[in-house]
Coordinates of C-alpha atoms and ligand atoms in Angstrom, one line a residue:
M245 CA 9.6 50.3 -16.1
I246 CA 6.0 49.8 -16.8
P247 CA 3.8 50.3 -13.8
T248 CA 1.9 47.1 -12.9
T249 CA -1.1 46.5 -10.5
P250 CA 0.2 45.3 -7.2
I251 CA -0.3 41.6 -6.2
L252 CA -2.6 41.8 -3.4
P253 CA -3.4 39.0 -0.9
P254 CA -6.5 37.0 -1.9
K255 CA -9.6 37.3 0.3
D256 CA -9.6 35.2 3.4
L257 CA -9.8 31.5 2.5
P258 CA -10.5 29.4 5.6
L259 CA -10.2 25.7 5.1
N260 CA -13.6 25.2 6.8
N261 CA -15.4 26.9 3.7
I262 CA -14.2 23.6 1.8
L263 CA -13.8 20.9 4.2
P264 CA -17.0 19.1 5.1
D265 CA -18.4 19.6 8.7
E266 CA -18.2 16.0 9.3
P267 CA -15.2 14.2 7.8
L268 CA -16.3 11.7 4.9
L269 CA -15.7 8.2 5.7
L270 CA -12.8 7.1 3.5
M271 CA -13.6 3.7 2.2
G272 CA -11.7 3.9 -1.2
A273 CA -8.3 2.5 -2.3
G274 CA -6.3 5.0 0.0
P275 CA -5.8 7.2 1.9
V276 CA -7.5 5.4 4.6
P277 CA -8.9 6.8 7.9
V278 CA -6.3 7.4 10.6
S279 CA -7.0 6.6 14.2
Q280 CA -7.1 9.5 16.6
K281 CA -3.7 8.6 18.1
V282 CA -2.1 8.7 14.6
A283 CA -3.7 12.0 13.9
M284 CA -2.5 13.3 17.3
A285 CA 1.2 12.0 16.5
N286 CA 1.0 13.7 13.1
S287 CA 0.2 17.2 14.7
V288 CA 3.6 17.2 16.6
V289 CA 6.8 18.7 15.2
I290 CA 10.1 17.8 16.9
N291 CA 13.7 18.3 16.1
H292 CA 14.7 16.0 13.3
L293 CA 18.2 15.3 14.9
G294 CA 18.8 14.5 18.6
E295 CA 17.9 12.3 21.5
T296 CA 14.2 12.2 21.0
M297 CA 14.3 11.6 17.3
N298 CA 17.0 9.0 17.8
K299 CA 14.6 7.0 20.1
V300 CA 11.7 7.4 17.6
I301 CA 13.8 6.0 14.7
E302 CA 15.0 3.1 16.9
R303 CA 11.5 2.2 17.8
V304 CA 10.2 2.6 14.1
R305 CA 13.0 0.1 13.3
V306 CA 12.0 -2.6 15.8
M307 CA 8.4 -2.4 15.2
S308 CA 8.9 -2.4 11.4
Q309 CA 10.9 -5.6 11.9
Y310 CA 7.8 -7.2 13.4
V311 CA 5.5 -5.8 10.7
F312 CA 7.8 -6.8 7.9
Q313 CA 8.7 -10.0 9.6
T314 CA 12.4 -9.5 9.0
R315 CA 15.6 -9.6 11.3
S316 CA 17.3 -7.2 9.0
P317 CA 18.1 -3.9 10.6
H318 CA 17.9 -2.1 7.2
I319 CA 14.7 -0.2 7.3
I320 CA 14.5 3.2 5.8
G321 CA 11.8 5.8 5.9
V322 CA 11.3 7.9 2.8
A323 CA 9.7 11.5 2.6
G324 CA 7.5 10.7 -0.2
P325 CA 4.5 8.6 -1.3
G326 CA 4.7 5.1 -1.9
S327 CA 5.9 5.8 -5.4
A328 CA 9.0 7.4 -4.1
A329 CA 9.7 4.2 -2.1
M330 CA 9.3 2.2 -5.3
E331 CA 11.7 4.7 -7.0
M332 CA 14.1 4.3 -4.2
A333 CA 14.1 0.4 -4.7
I334 CA 14.4 0.7 -8.4
T335 CA 17.1 3.3 -8.4
N336 CA 19.3 1.6 -5.9
L337 CA 19.2 -1.8 -7.5
L338 CA 19.0 -1.0 -11.2
W339 CA 21.1 1.0 -13.6
P340 CA 22.1 0.8 -17.3
G341 CA 23.1 -2.8 -18.1
R342 CA 21.1 -4.5 -15.4
K343 CA 18.4 -6.8 -16.3
V344 CA 15.0 -6.9 -14.7
L345 CA 12.0 -9.2 -15.0
S346 CA 8.9 -7.0 -14.3
I347 CA 5.7 -8.8 -13.4
N348 CA 2.8 -6.7 -14.6
N349 CA -0.7 -7.1 -13.2
G350 CA -1.7 -3.5 -13.9
F351 CA -1.4 0.0 -13.2
F352 CA 1.0 0.0 -10.1
S353 CA 3.2 -3.1 -11.1
S354 CA 3.8 -1.6 -14.6
R355 CA 4.9 1.7 -12.8
L356 CA 7.9 -0.4 -11.4
A357 CA 8.7 -1.4 -15.0
E358 CA 8.4 2.1 -16.1
M359 CA 10.7 3.4 -13.3
A360 CA 13.2 0.6 -14.4
E361 CA 13.2 1.8 -17.9
R362 CA 13.8 5.3 -16.8
V363 CA 17.1 4.3 -14.9
G364 CA 18.3 2.5 -18.0
A365 CA 17.8 -1.1 -17.1
Q366 CA 16.8 -3.7 -19.6
V367 CA 13.3 -4.6 -18.8
T368 CA 11.4 -7.8 -19.8
V369 CA 7.6 -7.5 -18.8
Y370 CA 5.7 -10.7 -17.9
T371 CA 2.0 -10.1 -18.0
P372 CA -0.3 -12.9 -16.6
P373 CA -3.8 -13.1 -18.2
A374 CA -5.9 -10.2 -17.3
G375 CA -7.6 -10.7 -13.8
H376 CA -5.1 -13.4 -12.8
E377 CA -2.1 -13.8 -10.5
A378 CA 1.3 -14.3 -11.6
C379 CA 2.1 -18.0 -12.1
A380 CA 5.3 -19.2 -10.4
K381 CA 5.8 -22.0 -12.9
E382 CA 5.9 -19.4 -15.7
V383 CA 8.1 -17.1 -13.7
E384 CA 10.5 -19.9 -13.1
E385 CA 10.7 -20.5 -16.8
L386 CA 11.4 -16.9 -17.6
I387 CA 14.1 -16.7 -14.8
S388 CA 15.8 -20.0 -15.8
N389 CA 16.0 -18.8 -19.4
G390 CA 16.9 -15.3 -18.8
D391 CA 19.8 -13.7 -17.0
F392 CA 18.0 -11.3 -14.7
D393 CA 19.4 -9.4 -11.9
V394 CA 16.2 -8.4 -10.3
V395 CA 12.4 -9.4 -10.4
T396 CA 9.7 -6.8 -9.5
M397 CA 6.0 -7.6 -8.4
V398 CA 3.2 -6.3 -6.3
Q399 CA 1.7 -8.5 -3.7
G400 CA -1.6 -6.8 -4.4
E401 CA -2.6 -4.9 -7.6
T402 CA -4.7 -2.2 -6.2
S403 CA -5.9 -0.9 -9.6
C404 CA -7.7 -4.1 -10.9
T405 CA -7.8 -5.8 -7.4
V406 CA -5.7 -8.9 -8.2
W407 CA -3.7 -10.8 -5.5
N408 CA -0.5 -12.4 -6.4
S409 CA -1.0 -15.4 -4.2
Q410 CA 2.1 -17.2 -5.4
L411 CA 4.4 -14.3 -4.3
A412 CA 6.3 -16.6 -1.7
Q413 CA 7.0 -19.2 -4.4
I414 CA 8.2 -16.6 -6.9
T415 CA 10.5 -14.7 -4.4
Q416 CA 12.0 -18.0 -3.2
L417 CA 12.7 -19.3 -6.7
A418 CA 14.1 -16.0 -7.6
H419 CA 16.6 -16.2 -4.6
Q420 CA 17.7 -19.8 -5.7
H421 CA 18.4 -18.5 -9.1
G422 CA 20.5 -15.6 -7.6
V423 CA 17.8 -13.0 -8.7
L424 CA 16.9 -10.1 -6.4
S425 CA 13.3 -9.4 -5.5
I426 CA 11.4 -6.3 -5.1
V427 CA 7.9 -6.5 -3.7
D428 CA 5.4 -3.7 -3.4
A429 CA 3.1 -4.2 -0.4
V430 CA 1.9 -0.8 -0.4
C431 CA -1.8 -1.8 -0.1
T432 CA -1.2 -5.1 1.7
L433 CA 1.4 -4.7 4.3
S434 CA -0.2 -5.7 7.6
T435 CA -3.5 -6.8 6.2
M436 CA -2.3 -10.1 5.0
P437 CA 0.8 -12.4 5.6
L438 CA 4.1 -11.2 4.2
Q439 CA 7.1 -13.0 5.6
M440 CA 10.0 -11.1 4.3
D441 CA 12.8 -13.3 5.8
D442 CA 11.2 -16.6 5.3
W443 CA 10.1 -15.8 1.7
Q444 CA 13.5 -14.5 1.0
V445 CA 12.2 -11.1 -0.3
D446 CA 15.1 -8.6 -0.8
V447 CA 13.1 -5.4 -0.7
V448 CA 9.7 -4.6 0.6
I449 CA 8.1 -1.3 -0.2
T450 CA 5.2 0.2 1.7
G451 CA 3.3 3.5 1.7
G452 CA 1.8 5.1 4.7
Q453 CA -1.8 5.7 3.7
K454 CA -3.0 2.0 3.0
G455 CA -2.3 -1.0 4.9
L456 CA -0.4 0.6 7.6
A457 CA -3.3 3.2 8.1
S458 CA -0.9 6.2 8.6
I459 CA -0.8 9.4 6.7
P460 CA 0.1 9.6 2.9
G461 CA 3.5 11.0 2.0
V462 CA 5.8 9.2 4.3
S463 CA 6.7 5.7 3.4
L464 CA 8.8 2.7 4.7
I465 CA 11.1 0.4 2.8
A466 CA 13.0 -2.7 4.1
F467 CA 16.1 -4.2 2.6
S468 CA 17.4 -7.8 3.3
E469 CA 20.9 -8.4 4.6
H470 CA 21.5 -10.1 1.3
V471 CA 20.8 -7.2 -0.9
W472 CA 22.5 -4.6 1.5
P473 CA 26.1 -5.0 0.1
V474 CA 24.9 -4.6 -3.6
I475 CA 23.7 -1.2 -2.6
M476 CA 26.6 -0.2 -0.4
E477 CA 29.2 -1.5 -2.9
R478 CA 27.7 0.1 -5.9
T479 CA 30.2 1.7 -8.2
V480 CA 27.9 3.1 -10.9
P481 CA 26.9 6.6 -10.5
M482 CA 23.6 7.2 -8.5
P483 CA 21.5 9.8 -10.3
H484 CA 19.3 10.4 -7.3
W485 CA 20.3 12.4 -4.2
C486 CA 17.2 12.2 -1.9
L487 CA 16.6 8.5 -2.7
D488 CA 20.3 7.3 -2.4
V489 CA 19.9 4.5 0.3
R490 CA 23.6 5.1 1.3
L491 CA 22.7 8.7 2.0
A492 CA 19.5 7.8 3.7
S493 CA 21.2 5.3 6.0
E494 CA 23.3 8.2 7.3
F495 CA 20.1 9.2 9.1
W496 CA 18.3 6.0 9.5
E497 CA 21.2 4.0 10.7
K498 CA 23.9 6.4 11.9
K499 CA 21.6 9.2 13.4
G500 CA 23.3 11.8 11.1
Y501 CA 22.0 14.3 8.7
H502 CA 20.7 13.5 5.2
Y503 CA 17.7 15.9 4.7
T504 CA 15.3 17.1 7.2
A505 CA 13.1 14.0 8.0
P506 CA 9.3 14.5 7.9
V507 CA 9.2 14.4 11.8
S508 CA 5.4 14.6 12.0
G509 CA 4.9 11.9 9.5
I510 CA 7.4 9.6 11.1
L511 CA 5.7 10.1 14.6
A512 CA 2.4 9.2 12.7
L513 CA 4.0 6.0 11.4
H514 CA 5.4 5.4 14.9
E515 CA 1.7 5.2 16.0
A516 CA 0.5 3.4 13.1
L517 CA 3.1 0.6 13.7
R518 CA 2.5 0.4 17.3
Q519 CA -1.3 -0.2 16.8
V520 CA -0.2 -3.1 14.5
C521 CA 2.1 -4.5 17.2
L522 CA -0.5 -4.1 20.0
E523 CA -3.3 -5.8 17.8
T524 CA -0.7 -8.4 16.6
L525 CA -0.3 -9.4 13.0
E526 CA -2.4 -12.7 13.5
K527 CA -5.4 -10.8 14.9
R528 CA -5.1 -8.1 12.3
F529 CA -4.8 -10.4 9.3
E530 CA -8.0 -12.4 10.7
R531 CA -9.8 -9.0 11.0
H532 CA -9.1 -8.0 7.6
L533 CA -10.0 -11.3 6.2
V534 CA -13.3 -11.7 8.0
C535 CA -14.2 -8.1 7.2
S536 CA -13.3 -8.3 3.5
N537 CA -15.0 -11.7 3.0
A538 CA -18.3 -10.3 4.6
L539 CA -18.3 -7.3 2.4
Q540 CA -17.6 -9.6 -0.7
M541 CA -20.5 -12.0 0.0
A542 CA -22.7 -9.1 1.0
I543 CA -22.1 -7.3 -2.3
E544 CA -22.9 -10.5 -4.1
A545 CA -25.9 -11.3 -2.0
M546 CA -27.1 -7.8 -3.1
G547 CA -27.0 -8.9 -6.7
L548 CA -23.7 -7.2 -7.7
K549 CA -20.7 -8.9 -9.3
L550 CA -17.3 -9.0 -8.1
F551 CA -14.5 -8.2 -10.7
I552 CA -11.9 -10.9 -10.0
E553 CA -12.4 -14.7 -9.4
P554 CA -12.0 -15.9 -5.9
E555 CA -8.5 -17.4 -6.3
S556 CA -6.8 -14.3 -7.6
R557 CA -9.0 -11.9 -5.7
L558 CA -7.4 -9.3 -3.5
N559 CA -8.9 -8.8 0.0
S560 CA -7.4 -5.3 0.6
V561 CA -9.2 -3.6 -2.1
V562 CA -12.5 -5.1 -3.5
G563 CA -13.4 -4.5 -7.1
I564 CA -17.0 -4.4 -8.0
V565 CA -18.5 -4.6 -11.6
V566 CA -20.6 -1.5 -12.3
P567 CA -23.9 -2.9 -14.0
E568 CA -24.5 -2.1 -17.5
G569 CA -26.2 1.3 -17.8
V570 CA -25.1 2.5 -14.5
D571 CA -22.9 5.7 -14.3
S572 CA -20.1 4.9 -11.9
A573 CA -19.3 8.5 -11.4
Q574 CA -22.9 9.1 -10.4
V575 CA -22.7 6.4 -7.8
L576 CA -19.6 7.8 -6.3
T577 CA -21.0 11.3 -6.1
N578 CA -24.3 10.0 -4.6
M579 CA -22.6 8.0 -2.0
S580 CA -20.3 11.0 -1.0
N581 CA -23.0 13.7 -1.0
L582 CA -25.7 11.7 0.5
Y583 CA -24.1 9.2 2.8
K584 CA -20.8 10.9 3.4
V585 CA -19.0 7.7 2.2
E586 CA -16.2 7.9 -0.3
I587 CA -15.2 4.9 -2.4
S588 CA -13.0 4.8 -5.6
G589 CA -13.5 4.5 -9.2
S590 CA -10.8 2.9 -11.3
F591 CA -8.2 3.6 -14.0
G592 CA -10.1 2.8 -17.1
L593 CA -11.7 -0.4 -15.9
P594 CA -15.5 -0.9 -15.5
I595 CA -15.3 -1.1 -11.7
I596 CA -15.6 0.8 -8.5
R597 CA -13.4 -0.2 -5.5
I598 CA -14.0 -0.4 -1.7
G599 CA -10.8 -0.5 0.4
Q600 CA -10.3 -3.0 3.3
M601 CA -7.2 -1.6 4.8
G602 CA -6.8 -0.6 8.5
E603 CA -9.8 1.1 10.1
Q604 CA -11.8 0.5 6.9
S605 CA -12.1 -3.2 8.2
R606 CA -14.5 -2.5 11.1
A607 CA -18.0 -3.7 11.2
H608 CA -19.6 -0.3 11.7
N609 CA -17.7 1.1 8.6
L610 CA -18.8 -2.0 6.5
Y611 CA -22.5 -1.6 7.4
R612 CA -22.5 2.2 6.5
T613 CA -20.5 1.5 3.4
L614 CA -22.8 -1.3 2.1
H615 CA -25.8 0.6 2.7
A616 CA -24.6 3.7 1.1
L617 CA -23.4 1.5 -1.9
G618 CA -26.8 -0.1 -2.3
M619 CA -29.0 3.0 -1.8
S620 CA -26.9 4.9 -4.5
M621 CA -26.8 1.9 -6.9
K622 CA -30.5 1.8 -6.7
S623 CA -30.9 5.5 -7.3
C624 CA -28.5 5.3 -10.3
G625 CA -30.8 2.7 -11.8
A626 CA -29.1 -0.7 -10.8
S627 CA -31.6 -3.5 -9.8
I628 CA -30.3 -4.7 -6.4
D629 CA -31.5 -6.2 -3.3
L630 CA -30.0 -4.1 -0.6
P631 CA -31.9 -5.9 2.3
A632 CA -30.4 -9.2 1.3
G633 CA -27.1 -7.7 1.1
M634 CA -27.4 -6.0 4.7
A635 CA -28.7 -9.4 6.1
E636 CA -25.8 -11.3 4.6
L637 CA -23.3 -8.8 6.2
E638 CA -25.1 -9.1 9.4
R639 CA -25.1 -13.0 9.3
I640 CA -21.4 -13.0 9.0
L641 CA -20.3 -10.4 11.3
D642 CA -22.8 -11.1 14.0
T643 CA -20.5 -13.5 15.9
K644 CA -17.5 -11.6 15.2
D645 CA -18.0 -8.5 17.5
D646 CA -14.8 -9.1 19.3
L647 CA -12.6 -9.0 16.3
T648 CA -14.4 -6.5 14.1
A649 CA -15.5 -3.8 16.5
Ligands
LIG198 C1 -1.2 3.3 -4.0 C2 -0.2 2.3 -4.4 C3 1.1 2.7 -4.9 C4 1.6 4.2 -4.9 O1 1.5 4.7 -3.8 P1 1.4 6.3 -3.7 O2 1.5 6.8 -2.2 O3 0.1 6.8 -4.4 O4 2.7 6.8 -4.5 C5 2.0 1.8 -5.2 N1 1.7 0.5 -5.3 C6 0.5 0.0 -4.8 C7 0.2 -1.5 -4.8 C8 -0.5 0.8 -4.4 O5 -1.6 0.4 -4.0

């Protein structure tokens, strides 16, 4: 044997060498800041099976039914990102020979189409004009003339900041035509209305780290009573093991073993859901609406342009056009280094994005973020009127203390 040098431990690598002294304010497209209660819950490890966990799961189900607005008991947690929940939906409803109409507004909605292709489904993509929501009339035409098993769409397309405002019409007409619907509500759930039962949605996907204001890596998915038999009575082989809903329901519905559930993350989710329930959906939607509108108007008052027209504009993530000649990466670095505020760039579009999900929609976070944005834009050469923007923010938020504090 050739003698080799031993593999030694690296020098001490304490996290506080790389973590900032003061956490940066996460105002991007996710992950979002978590409350102290969520952070505390996330620091606890308990047994994944047994009485305590059973109670946690039961409460997660009951609180989720409120948040998803469904009476269906079929709420499943996923140890994985929002994308794993997307994959669970796709994998359990689609297989070779199945036909899907995939509504594509951008990066995340096209991911659903890509996943459908990977499981061998026959995918038809409907792409609304760039920057616009899906049109229910056009979808109805496609559905009437096609022979689809499933339609997929996002409520909010986080990448280009488009809102599919005709979601309810689309899922209801899909239901009338016998087509199952999969809705990605990762960035929108609990920030704006989504009535799973009333809108006859069959599958709603959400992640932890966006609208729900929990941690990344543990997600939730809700299945309607209507779609459940399709999944349970499937005879086609299921290629996934972790994402097989029938196996996952052993844990989530029968309190048996599937895999070791991400207990800490589920406790965090429990706390995040609890906070939504305490606030009530009504108040929470209003808070998000008021805060996002105030931010949007303040950005315009400052002299910057929003990327999407009002009728198709997503409130949960706001897209701002980067002025000609301004380097967006430099704006983000400047905001992060000098003002300790992080916002997001984009996937190839000439925009930067500010999130309005969960704790991001608080007055004090808006003032700090708008100020950081304005100062950094200015130092990167944009001609803007920051005082006008700050004044507009104050004008709108001034009377809303009770709601936005
Ligand atoms: C972020 C996001 C996802 C993906 O979530 P991950 O946790 O990053 O996998 C999917 N859909 C939408 C609409 C999103 O905003």
